[in-house]
Coordinates of C-alpha atoms in Angstrom, one line a residue:
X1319 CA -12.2 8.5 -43.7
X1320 CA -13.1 5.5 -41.7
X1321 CA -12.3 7.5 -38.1
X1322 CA -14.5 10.1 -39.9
X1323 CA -17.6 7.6 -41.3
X1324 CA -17.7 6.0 -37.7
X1325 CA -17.9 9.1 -35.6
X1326 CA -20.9 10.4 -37.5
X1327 CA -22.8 7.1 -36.6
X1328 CA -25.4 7.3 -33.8
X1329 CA -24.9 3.3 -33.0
X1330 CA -22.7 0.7 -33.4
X1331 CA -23.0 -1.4 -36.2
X1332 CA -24.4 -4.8 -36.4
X1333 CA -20.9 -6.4 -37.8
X1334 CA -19.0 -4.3 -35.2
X1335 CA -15.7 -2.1 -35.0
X1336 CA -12.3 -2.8 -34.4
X1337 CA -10.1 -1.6 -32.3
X1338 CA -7.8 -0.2 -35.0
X1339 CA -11.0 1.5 -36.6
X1340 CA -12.2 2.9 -33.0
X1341 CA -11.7 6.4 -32.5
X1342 CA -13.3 8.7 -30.3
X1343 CA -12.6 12.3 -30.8
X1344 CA -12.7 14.3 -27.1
X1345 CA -14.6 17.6 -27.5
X1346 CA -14.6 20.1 -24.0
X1347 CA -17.7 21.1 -22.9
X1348 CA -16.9 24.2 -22.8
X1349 CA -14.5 26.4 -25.0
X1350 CA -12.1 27.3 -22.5
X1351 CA -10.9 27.0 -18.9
X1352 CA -13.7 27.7 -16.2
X1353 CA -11.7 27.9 -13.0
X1354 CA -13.8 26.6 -9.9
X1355 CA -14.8 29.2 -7.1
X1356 CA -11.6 30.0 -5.1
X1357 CA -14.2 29.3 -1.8
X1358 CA -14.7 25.9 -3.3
X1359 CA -11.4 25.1 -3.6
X1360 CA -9.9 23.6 -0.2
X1361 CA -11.2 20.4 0.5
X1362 CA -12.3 21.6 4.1
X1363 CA -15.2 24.0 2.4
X1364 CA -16.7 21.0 0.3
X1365 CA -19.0 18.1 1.8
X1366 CA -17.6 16.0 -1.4
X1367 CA -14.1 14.4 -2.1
X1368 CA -13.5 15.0 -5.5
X1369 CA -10.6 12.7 -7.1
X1370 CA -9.3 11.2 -3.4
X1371 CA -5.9 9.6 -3.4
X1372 CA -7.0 6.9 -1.2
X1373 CA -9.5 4.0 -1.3
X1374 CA -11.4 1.9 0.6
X1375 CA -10.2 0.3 4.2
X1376 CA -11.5 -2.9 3.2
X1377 CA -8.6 -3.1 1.1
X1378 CA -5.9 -2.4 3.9
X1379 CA -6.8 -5.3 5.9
X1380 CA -7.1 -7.7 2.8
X1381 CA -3.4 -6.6 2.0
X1382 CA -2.1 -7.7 5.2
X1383 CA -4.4 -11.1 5.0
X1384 CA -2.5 -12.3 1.9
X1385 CA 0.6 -11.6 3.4
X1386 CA -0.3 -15.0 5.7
X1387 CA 0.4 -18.0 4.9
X1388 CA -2.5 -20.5 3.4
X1389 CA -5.1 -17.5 5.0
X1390 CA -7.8 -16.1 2.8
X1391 CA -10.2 -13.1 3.5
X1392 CA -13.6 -13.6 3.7
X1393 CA -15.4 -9.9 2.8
X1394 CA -18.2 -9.8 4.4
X1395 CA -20.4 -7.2 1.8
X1396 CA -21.3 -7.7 -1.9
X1397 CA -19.0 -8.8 -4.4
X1398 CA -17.9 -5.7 -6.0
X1399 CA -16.3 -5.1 -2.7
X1400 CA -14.3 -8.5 -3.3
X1401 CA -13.5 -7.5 -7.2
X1402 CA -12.6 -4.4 -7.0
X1403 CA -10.0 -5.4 -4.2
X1404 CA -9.0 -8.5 -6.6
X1405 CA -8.4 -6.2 -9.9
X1406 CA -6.5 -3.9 -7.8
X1407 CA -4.1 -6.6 -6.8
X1408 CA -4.4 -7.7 -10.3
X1409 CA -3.1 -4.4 -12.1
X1410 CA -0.4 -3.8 -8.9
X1411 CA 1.1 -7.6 -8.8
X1412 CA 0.2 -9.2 -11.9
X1413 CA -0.7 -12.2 -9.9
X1414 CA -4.4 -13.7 -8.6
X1415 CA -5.4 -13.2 -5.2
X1416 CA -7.5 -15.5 -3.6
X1417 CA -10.5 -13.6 -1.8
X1418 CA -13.6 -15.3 -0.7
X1419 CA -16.9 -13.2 -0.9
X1420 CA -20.7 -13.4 1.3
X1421 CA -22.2 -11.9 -1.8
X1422 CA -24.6 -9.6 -0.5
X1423 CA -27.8 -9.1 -2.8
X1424 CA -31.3 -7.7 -1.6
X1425 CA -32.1 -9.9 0.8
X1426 CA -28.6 -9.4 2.8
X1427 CA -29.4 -5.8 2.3
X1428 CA -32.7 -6.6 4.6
X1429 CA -32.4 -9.6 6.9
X1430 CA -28.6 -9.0 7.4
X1431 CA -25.6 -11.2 6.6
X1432 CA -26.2 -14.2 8.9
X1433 CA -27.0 -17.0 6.2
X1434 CA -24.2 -15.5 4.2
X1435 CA -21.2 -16.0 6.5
X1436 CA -22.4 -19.2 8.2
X1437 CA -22.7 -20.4 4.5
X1438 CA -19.6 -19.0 3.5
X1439 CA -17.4 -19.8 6.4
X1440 CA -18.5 -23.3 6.0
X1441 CA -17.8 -23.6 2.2
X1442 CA -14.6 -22.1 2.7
X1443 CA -13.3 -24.5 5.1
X1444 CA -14.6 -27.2 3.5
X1445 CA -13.5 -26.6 0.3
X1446 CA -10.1 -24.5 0.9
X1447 CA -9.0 -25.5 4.2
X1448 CA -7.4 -23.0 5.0
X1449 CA -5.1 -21.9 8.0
X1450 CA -6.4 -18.9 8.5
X1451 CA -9.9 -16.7 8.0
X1452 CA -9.7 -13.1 8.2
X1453 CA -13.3 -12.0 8.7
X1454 CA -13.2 -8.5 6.7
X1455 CA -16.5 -6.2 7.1
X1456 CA -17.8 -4.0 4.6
X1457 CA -19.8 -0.8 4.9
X1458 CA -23.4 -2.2 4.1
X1459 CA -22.5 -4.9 7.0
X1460 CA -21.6 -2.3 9.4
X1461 CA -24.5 -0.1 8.3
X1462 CA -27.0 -3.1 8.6
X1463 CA -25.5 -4.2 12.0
X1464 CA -23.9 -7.6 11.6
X1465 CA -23.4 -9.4 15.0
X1466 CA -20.1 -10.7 13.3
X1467 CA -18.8 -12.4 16.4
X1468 CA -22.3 -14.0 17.0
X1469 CA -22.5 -15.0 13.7
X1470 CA -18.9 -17.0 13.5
X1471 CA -19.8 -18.6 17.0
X1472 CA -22.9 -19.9 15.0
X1473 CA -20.8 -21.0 12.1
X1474 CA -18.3 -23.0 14.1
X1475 CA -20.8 -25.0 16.1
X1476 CA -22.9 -25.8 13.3
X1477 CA -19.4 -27.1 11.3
X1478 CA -18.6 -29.2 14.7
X1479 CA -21.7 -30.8 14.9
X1480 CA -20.9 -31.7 11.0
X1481 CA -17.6 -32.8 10.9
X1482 CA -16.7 -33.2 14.7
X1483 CA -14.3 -31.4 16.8
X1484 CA -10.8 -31.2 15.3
X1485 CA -12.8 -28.8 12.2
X1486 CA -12.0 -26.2 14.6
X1487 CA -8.7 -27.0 15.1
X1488 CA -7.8 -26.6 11.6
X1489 CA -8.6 -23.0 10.9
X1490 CA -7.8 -19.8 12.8
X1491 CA -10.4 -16.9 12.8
X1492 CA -9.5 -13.3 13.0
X1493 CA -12.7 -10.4 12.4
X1494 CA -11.0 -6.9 11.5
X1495 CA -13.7 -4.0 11.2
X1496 CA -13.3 -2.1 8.3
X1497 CA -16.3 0.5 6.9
X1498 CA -14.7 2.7 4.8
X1499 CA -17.0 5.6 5.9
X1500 CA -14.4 4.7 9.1
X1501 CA -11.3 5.4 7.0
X1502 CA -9.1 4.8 4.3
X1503 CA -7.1 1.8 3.1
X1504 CA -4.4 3.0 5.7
X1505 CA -6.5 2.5 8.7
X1506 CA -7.2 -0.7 7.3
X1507 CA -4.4 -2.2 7.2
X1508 CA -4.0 -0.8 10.8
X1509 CA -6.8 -2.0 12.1
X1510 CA -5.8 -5.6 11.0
X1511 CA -2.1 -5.5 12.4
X1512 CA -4.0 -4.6 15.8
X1513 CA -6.4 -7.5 15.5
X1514 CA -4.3 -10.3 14.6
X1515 CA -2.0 -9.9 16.9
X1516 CA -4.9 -9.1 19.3
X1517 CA -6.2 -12.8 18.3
X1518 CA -3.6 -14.6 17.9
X1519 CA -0.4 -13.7 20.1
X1520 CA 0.8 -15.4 23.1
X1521 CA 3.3 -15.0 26.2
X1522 CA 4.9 -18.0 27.1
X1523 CA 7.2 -16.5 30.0
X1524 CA 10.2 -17.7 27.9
X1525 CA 12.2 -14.2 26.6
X1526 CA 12.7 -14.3 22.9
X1527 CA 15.9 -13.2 20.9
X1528 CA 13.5 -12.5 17.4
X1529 CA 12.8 -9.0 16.5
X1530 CA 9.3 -8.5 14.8
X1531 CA 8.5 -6.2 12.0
X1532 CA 5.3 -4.5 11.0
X1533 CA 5.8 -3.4 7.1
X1534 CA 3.3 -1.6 6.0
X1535 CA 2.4 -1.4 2.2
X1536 CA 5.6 -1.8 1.0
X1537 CA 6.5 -4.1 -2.2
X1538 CA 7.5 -7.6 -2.6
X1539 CA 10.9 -6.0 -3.7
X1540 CA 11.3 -3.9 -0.1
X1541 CA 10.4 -6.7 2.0
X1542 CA 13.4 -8.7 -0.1
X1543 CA 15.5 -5.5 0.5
X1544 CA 14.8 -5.6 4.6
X1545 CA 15.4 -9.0 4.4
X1546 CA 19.0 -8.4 3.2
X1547 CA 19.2 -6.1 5.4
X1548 CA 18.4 -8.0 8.5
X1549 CA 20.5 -11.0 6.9
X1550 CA 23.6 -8.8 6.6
X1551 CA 22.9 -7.4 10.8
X1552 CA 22.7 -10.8 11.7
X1553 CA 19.4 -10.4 13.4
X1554 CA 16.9 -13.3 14.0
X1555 CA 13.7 -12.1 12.6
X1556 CA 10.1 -12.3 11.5
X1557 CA 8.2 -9.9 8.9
X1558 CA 4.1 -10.0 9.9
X1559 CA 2.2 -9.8 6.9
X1560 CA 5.1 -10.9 4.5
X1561 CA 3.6 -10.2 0.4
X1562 CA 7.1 -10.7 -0.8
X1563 CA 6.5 -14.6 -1.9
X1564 CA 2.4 -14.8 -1.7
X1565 CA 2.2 -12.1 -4.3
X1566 CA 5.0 -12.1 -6.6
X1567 CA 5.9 -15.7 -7.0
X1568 CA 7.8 -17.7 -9.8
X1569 CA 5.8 -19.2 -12.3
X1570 CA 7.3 -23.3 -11.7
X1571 CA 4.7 -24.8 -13.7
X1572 CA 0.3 -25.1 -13.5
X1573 CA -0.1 -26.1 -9.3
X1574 CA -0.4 -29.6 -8.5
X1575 CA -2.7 -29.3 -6.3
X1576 CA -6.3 -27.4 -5.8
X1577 CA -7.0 -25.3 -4.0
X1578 CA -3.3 -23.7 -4.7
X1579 CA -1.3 -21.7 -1.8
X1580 CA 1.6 -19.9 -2.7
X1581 CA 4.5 -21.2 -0.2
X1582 CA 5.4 -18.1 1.4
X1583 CA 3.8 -15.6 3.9
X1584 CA 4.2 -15.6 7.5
X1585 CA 2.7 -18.5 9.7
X1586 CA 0.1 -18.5 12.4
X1587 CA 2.8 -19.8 14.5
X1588 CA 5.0 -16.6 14.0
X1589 CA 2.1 -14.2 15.4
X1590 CA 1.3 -16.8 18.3
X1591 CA 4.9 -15.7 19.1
X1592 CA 5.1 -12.6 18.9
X1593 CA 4.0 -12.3 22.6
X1594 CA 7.4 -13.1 23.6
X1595 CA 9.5 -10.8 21.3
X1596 CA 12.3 -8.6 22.0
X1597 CA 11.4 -6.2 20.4
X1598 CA 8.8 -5.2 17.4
X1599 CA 9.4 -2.5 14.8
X1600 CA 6.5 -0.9 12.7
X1601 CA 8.1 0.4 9.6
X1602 CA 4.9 2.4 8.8
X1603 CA 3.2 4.9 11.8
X1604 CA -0.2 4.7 10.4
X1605 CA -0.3 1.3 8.4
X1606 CA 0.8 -1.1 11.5
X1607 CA 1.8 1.3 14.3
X1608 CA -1.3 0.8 16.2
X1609 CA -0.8 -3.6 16.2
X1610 CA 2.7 -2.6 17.5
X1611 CA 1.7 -0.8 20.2
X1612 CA -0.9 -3.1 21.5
X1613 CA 1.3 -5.8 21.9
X1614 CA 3.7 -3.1 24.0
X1615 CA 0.6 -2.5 25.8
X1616 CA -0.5 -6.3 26.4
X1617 CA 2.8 -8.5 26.2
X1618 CA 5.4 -5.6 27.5
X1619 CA 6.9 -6.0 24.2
X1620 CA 9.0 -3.0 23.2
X1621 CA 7.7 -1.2 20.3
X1622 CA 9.3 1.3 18.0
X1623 CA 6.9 2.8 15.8
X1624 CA 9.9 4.9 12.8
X1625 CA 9.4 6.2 9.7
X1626 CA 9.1 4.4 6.5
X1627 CA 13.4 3.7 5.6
X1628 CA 13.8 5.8 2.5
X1629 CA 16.8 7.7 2.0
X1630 CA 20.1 7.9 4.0
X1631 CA 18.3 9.6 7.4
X1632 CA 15.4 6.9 7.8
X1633 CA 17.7 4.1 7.2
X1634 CA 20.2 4.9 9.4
X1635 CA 17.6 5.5 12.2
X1636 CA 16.0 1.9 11.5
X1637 CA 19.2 0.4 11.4
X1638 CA 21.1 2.4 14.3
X1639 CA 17.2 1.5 16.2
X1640 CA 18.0 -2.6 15.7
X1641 CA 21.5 -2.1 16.6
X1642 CA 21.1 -0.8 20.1
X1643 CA 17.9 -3.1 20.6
X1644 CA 19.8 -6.7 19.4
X1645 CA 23.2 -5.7 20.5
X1646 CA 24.9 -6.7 17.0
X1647 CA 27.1 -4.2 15.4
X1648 CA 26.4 -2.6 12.1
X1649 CA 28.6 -4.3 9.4
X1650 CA 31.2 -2.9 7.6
X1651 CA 28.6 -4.0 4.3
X1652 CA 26.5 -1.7 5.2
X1653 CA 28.4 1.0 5.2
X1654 CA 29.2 0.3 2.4
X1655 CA 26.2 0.5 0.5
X1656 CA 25.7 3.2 2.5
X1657 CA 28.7 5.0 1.0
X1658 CA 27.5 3.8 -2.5
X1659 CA 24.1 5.9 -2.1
X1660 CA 26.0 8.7 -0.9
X1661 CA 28.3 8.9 -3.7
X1662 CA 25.1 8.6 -6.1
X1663 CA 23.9 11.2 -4.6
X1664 CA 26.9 13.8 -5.1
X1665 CA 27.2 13.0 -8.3
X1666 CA 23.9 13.8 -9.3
X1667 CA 23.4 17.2 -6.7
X1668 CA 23.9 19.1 -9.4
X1669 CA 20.5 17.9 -11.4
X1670 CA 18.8 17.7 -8.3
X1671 CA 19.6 20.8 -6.3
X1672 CA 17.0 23.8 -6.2
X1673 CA 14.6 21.4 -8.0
X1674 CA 10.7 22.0 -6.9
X1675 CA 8.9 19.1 -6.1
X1676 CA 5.4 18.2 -5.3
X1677 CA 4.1 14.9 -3.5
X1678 CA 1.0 12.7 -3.0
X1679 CA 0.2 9.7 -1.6
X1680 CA -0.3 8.1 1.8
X1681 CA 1.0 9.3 4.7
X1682 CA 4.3 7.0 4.9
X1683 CA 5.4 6.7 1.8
X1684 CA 4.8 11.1 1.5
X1685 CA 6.5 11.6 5.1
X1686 CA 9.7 9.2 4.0
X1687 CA 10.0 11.0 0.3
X1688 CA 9.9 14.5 1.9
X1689 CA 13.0 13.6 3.9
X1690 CA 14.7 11.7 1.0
X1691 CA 14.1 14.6 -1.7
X1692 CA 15.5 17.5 1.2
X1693 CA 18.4 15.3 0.9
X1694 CA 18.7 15.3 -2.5
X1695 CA 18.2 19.2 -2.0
X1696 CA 15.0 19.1 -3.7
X1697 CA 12.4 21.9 -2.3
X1698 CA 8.9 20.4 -1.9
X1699 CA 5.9 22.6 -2.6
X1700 CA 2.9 21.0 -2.3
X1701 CA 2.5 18.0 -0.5
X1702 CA -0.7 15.7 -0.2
X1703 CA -1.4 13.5 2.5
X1704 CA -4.2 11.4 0.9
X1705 CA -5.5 10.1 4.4
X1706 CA -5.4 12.6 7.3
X1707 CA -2.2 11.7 9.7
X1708 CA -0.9 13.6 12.7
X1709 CA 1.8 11.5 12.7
X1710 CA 2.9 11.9 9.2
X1711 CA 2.0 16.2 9.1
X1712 CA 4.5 16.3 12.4
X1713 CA 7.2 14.3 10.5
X1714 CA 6.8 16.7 7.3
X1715 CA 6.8 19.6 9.0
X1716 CA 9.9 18.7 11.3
X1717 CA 11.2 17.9 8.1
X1718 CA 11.1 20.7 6.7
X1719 CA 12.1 23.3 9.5
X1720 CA 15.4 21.0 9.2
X1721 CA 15.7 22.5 5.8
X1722 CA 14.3 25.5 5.9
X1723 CA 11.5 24.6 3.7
X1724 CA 7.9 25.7 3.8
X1725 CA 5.4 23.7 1.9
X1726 CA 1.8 23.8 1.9
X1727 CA 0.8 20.5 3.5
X1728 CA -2.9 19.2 2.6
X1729 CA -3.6 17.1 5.5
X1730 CA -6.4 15.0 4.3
X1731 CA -7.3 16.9 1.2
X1732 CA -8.0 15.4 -2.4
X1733 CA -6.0 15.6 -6.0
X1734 CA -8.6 18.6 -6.8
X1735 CA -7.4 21.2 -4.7
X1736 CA -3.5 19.9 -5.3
X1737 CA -4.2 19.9 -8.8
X1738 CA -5.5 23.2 -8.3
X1739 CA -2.7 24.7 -7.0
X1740 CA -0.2 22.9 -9.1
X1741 CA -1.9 24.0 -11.8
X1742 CA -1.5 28.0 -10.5
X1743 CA 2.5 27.2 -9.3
X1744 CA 3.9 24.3 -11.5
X1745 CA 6.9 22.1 -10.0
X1746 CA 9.7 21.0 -11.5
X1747 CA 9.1 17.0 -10.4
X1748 CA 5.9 15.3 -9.2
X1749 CA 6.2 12.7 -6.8
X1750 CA 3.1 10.4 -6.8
X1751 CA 0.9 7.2 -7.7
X1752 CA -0.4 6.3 -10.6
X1753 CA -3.4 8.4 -10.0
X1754 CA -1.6 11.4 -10.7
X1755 CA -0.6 10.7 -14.1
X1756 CA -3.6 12.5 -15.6
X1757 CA -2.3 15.8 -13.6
X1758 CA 1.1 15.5 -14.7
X1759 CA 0.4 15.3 -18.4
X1760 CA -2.0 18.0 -18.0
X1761 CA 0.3 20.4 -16.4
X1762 CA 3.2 18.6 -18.5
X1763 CA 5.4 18.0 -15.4
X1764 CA 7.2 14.5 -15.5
X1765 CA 5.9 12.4 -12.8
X1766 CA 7.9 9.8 -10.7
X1767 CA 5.7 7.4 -9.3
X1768 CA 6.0 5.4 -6.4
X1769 CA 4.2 4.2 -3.2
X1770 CA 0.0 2.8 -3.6
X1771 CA -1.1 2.0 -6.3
X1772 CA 1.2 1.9 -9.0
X1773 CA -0.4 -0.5 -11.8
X1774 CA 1.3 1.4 -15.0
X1775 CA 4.3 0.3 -14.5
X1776 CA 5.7 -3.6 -15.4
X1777 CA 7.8 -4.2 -12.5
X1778 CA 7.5 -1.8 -10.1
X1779 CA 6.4 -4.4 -7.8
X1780 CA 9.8 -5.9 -7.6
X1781 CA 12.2 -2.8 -7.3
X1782 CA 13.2 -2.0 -3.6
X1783 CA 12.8 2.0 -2.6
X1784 CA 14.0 1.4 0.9
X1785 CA 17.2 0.6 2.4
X1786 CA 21.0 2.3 0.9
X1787 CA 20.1 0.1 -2.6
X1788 CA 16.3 1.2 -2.6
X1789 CA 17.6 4.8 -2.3
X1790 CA 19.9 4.2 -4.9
X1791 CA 17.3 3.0 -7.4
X1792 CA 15.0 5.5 -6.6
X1793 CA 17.5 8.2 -6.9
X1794 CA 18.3 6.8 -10.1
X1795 CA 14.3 7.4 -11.0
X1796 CA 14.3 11.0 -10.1
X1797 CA 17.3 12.2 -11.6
X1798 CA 16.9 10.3 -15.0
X1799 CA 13.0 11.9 -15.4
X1800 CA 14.5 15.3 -15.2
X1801 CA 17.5 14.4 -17.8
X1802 CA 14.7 13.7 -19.6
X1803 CA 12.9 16.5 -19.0
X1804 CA 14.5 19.5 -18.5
X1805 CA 18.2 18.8 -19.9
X1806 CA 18.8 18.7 -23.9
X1807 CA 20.5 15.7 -24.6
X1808 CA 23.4 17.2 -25.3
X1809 CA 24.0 18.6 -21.7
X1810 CA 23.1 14.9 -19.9
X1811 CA 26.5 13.9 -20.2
X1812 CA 28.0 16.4 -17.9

């Protein structure tokens, strides 16, 4: 009666409603199902993205700032560009991020952003002191024209003539480019892999032993995972852009001090380094590759651009890849969990073979799960690249001429025309974000999520997917949402 009395109110009442009383009764538009026009269909005959499953490359190189130790990025735009970023991190890490803002308003929108990063640059040091700046442009500053690199030079002799000299020695700058008219969130964090090292590296002339990797947009819980990894090769490493301890740390206690840094991330030192590397591995073509391969270009230092390392194939090629580069045998633990994800995997052939599968995401994380469900003897369907990658269609596609699959690949495309044609030829399994939940409970196929974002789910932050263990766990993910799915209880035992 309430839910009833409530719904046939035009406002809200003075003394309010609560939550328990709020209902809100969904009514369609229409009474049934108007399929679009088939010609509208494909993304390619539209001039609008509708539902994209990417976001905006501002984002990309903020991700890869945090992962620096005591740096903060300075978004050079409005602040919904900053809060937007900062909830994201919010629902994904369940911890705050620290990113400063120039706060745009009408006049920026005019006269351009000068007074706002001067101001802002200044306040930051002052107040934050930080290590490190990252410089991150928005799409009304690139629109406008900001002189970004004019600007800063402005800002740093206006703080020397304030506080002297050694201000400048306290605080590295680095200015990555990011309107998201440009790109996605993927060529964001690209472009910022590119530009610190671009800033910041160094060749000494004195060889170094240390392999470098480029991660990507993997979790706190893979970076753990490599690190085990790399502990158990007995390599001497450095991860760039390390989230693992800046974004899911242990909660000690209220911070002593303010302003608060978390203690981990990688240090400016580590990237002045990197010049003199053996070697440096980009875990992710299109989220790192391209900072890789301009330090092969500048500092001759070898780089190996490989697939993300999900599943048996990928991690055998990273780990066969840092064998032959370091020299050190792979360990006889390794093979073993090796053997242990193996041996998960035969045990459970039986749910997974012949099952259909669709995919979404961003090109890594969609051309690593490809291989790993054809291993599982999964047969993908439909597979959407959210952000358009050569790299990633050519590793599908190889894929899947190994197996004698034949997907349609949408290279670029939105969740409208995959929901589209899932909705015409359901799967058995939907691989995805969290973005694709609304799809999957539409079409009522279980979805596994996995890859950027995933913020409905506690703790998915700290599980590995990569490596023998990460396969393991995410094995485990797949095979227990089809027991619950399409196997009576009854039956799951066998």
């Amino acid at each position: 009666m309430i839910n009833q009395k409530i719904n046939r109110v035009s406002e809200i009442p003075v003394e309010g409603i609560t939550y328990k009383e709020l209902h809100i009764e969904k009514r369609p538009l229409t009474p049934e199902y108007i399929p679009p026009p088939p010609e509208l269909v494909p993304a390619t005959n539209r001039s609008v993205c509708i539902d994209p499953s990417r976001t905006c490359m501002p984002l990309g190189a903020m991700w890869a700032t945090l992962g620096v130790h005591r740096a903060i990025p300075f978004v050079q735009g409005a602040q919904g560009c900053t809060t937007y970023v900062r909830y994201t991190f919010a629902r994904i890490f369940r911890e705050p991020a620290s990113i400063a803002s120039a706060s745009f308003h009408e006049d920026a929108a005019v006269f351009g952003g000068r007074k706002n990063l001067i101001r802002g640059v200044r306040n930051l040091v002052c107040r934050y002191r930080p290590e490190l700046i990252a410089i991150v442009t928005t799409c009304s500053s690139e629109v406008i024209g900001d002189d970004i690199q004019s600007f800063l030079a402005e800002a740093l002799e206006l703080m020397e003539e304030e506080f002297g000299p050694e201000i400048l020695d306290l605080t590295k700058f680095v200015t990555v480019n990011t309107p998201s008219f440009a790109g996605s969130h993927v060529e964001g964090y690209n472009r910022a892999a590119r530009e610190f090292l671009k800033a910041l590296s160094r060749k000494t002339g004195q060889p170094s032993e240390d392999l470098y990797f480029i991660p990507g947009f993997l979790m706190p819980g893979d970076l753990r995972e490599l690190k085990h990894l790399f502990e158990l090769m007995g390599i001497s490493y450095h991860i760039l852009f390390d989230i693992s301890d800046t974004l899911d740390c242990p909660l000690v206690g209220m911070p002593e001090r303010i302003p608060y840094y978390p203690p981990g991330g990688t240090r400016v030192e580590e990237f002045v380094r990197a010049g003199d590397a053996r070697a440096i591995f980009a875990l992710s073509p299109d989220a790192g590759g391209a900072g890789a391969k301009w330090l092969s270009r500048r500092h001759k230092v070898p780089a190996l651009v490989l697939p993300m390392p999900v599943g048996v194939g990928n991690t055998d090629r990273l780990l066969k890849a840092i064998s032959e580069v370091s020299g050190r045998p792979i360990p006889e633990a390794v093979r073993w969990e090796r053997g242990i994800l193996l041996d998960a995997m035969a045990d459970t052939l039986h749910y997974t073979m012949m099952k259909r599968v669709a995919l979404a995401g961003d090109p890594d994380f969609v051309a690593a799960a490809t291989r790993f469900v054809c291993e599982l003897g999964m047969i993908p369907t439909y597979i959407l690249v959210g952000t358009r990658s050569a790299s990633a269609e050519g590793e599908v596609l190889s894929v899947c001429e190994e197996y004698n699959h034949k997907p349609i690949l949408m290279n670029g495309s939105d969740q409208f025309e995959w929901e589209y044609a899932l909705k015409h030829d359901p799967p058995d399994l939907i691989l995805g974000h969290s973005r694709c939940v609304n799809i999957s409970r539409e079409i009522r196929v279980p979805l596994v999520r996995f890859g950027f974002p995933v913020y409905d789910r506690v703790g998915y932050q700290r599980r590995a997917i990569v490596g023998y263990r990460g396969g393991e766990y995410f094995l485990s993910l797949i095979v227990n949402t089809l027991l619950d799915h399409h196997y009576p209880d009854d039956r799951t035992h066998q």
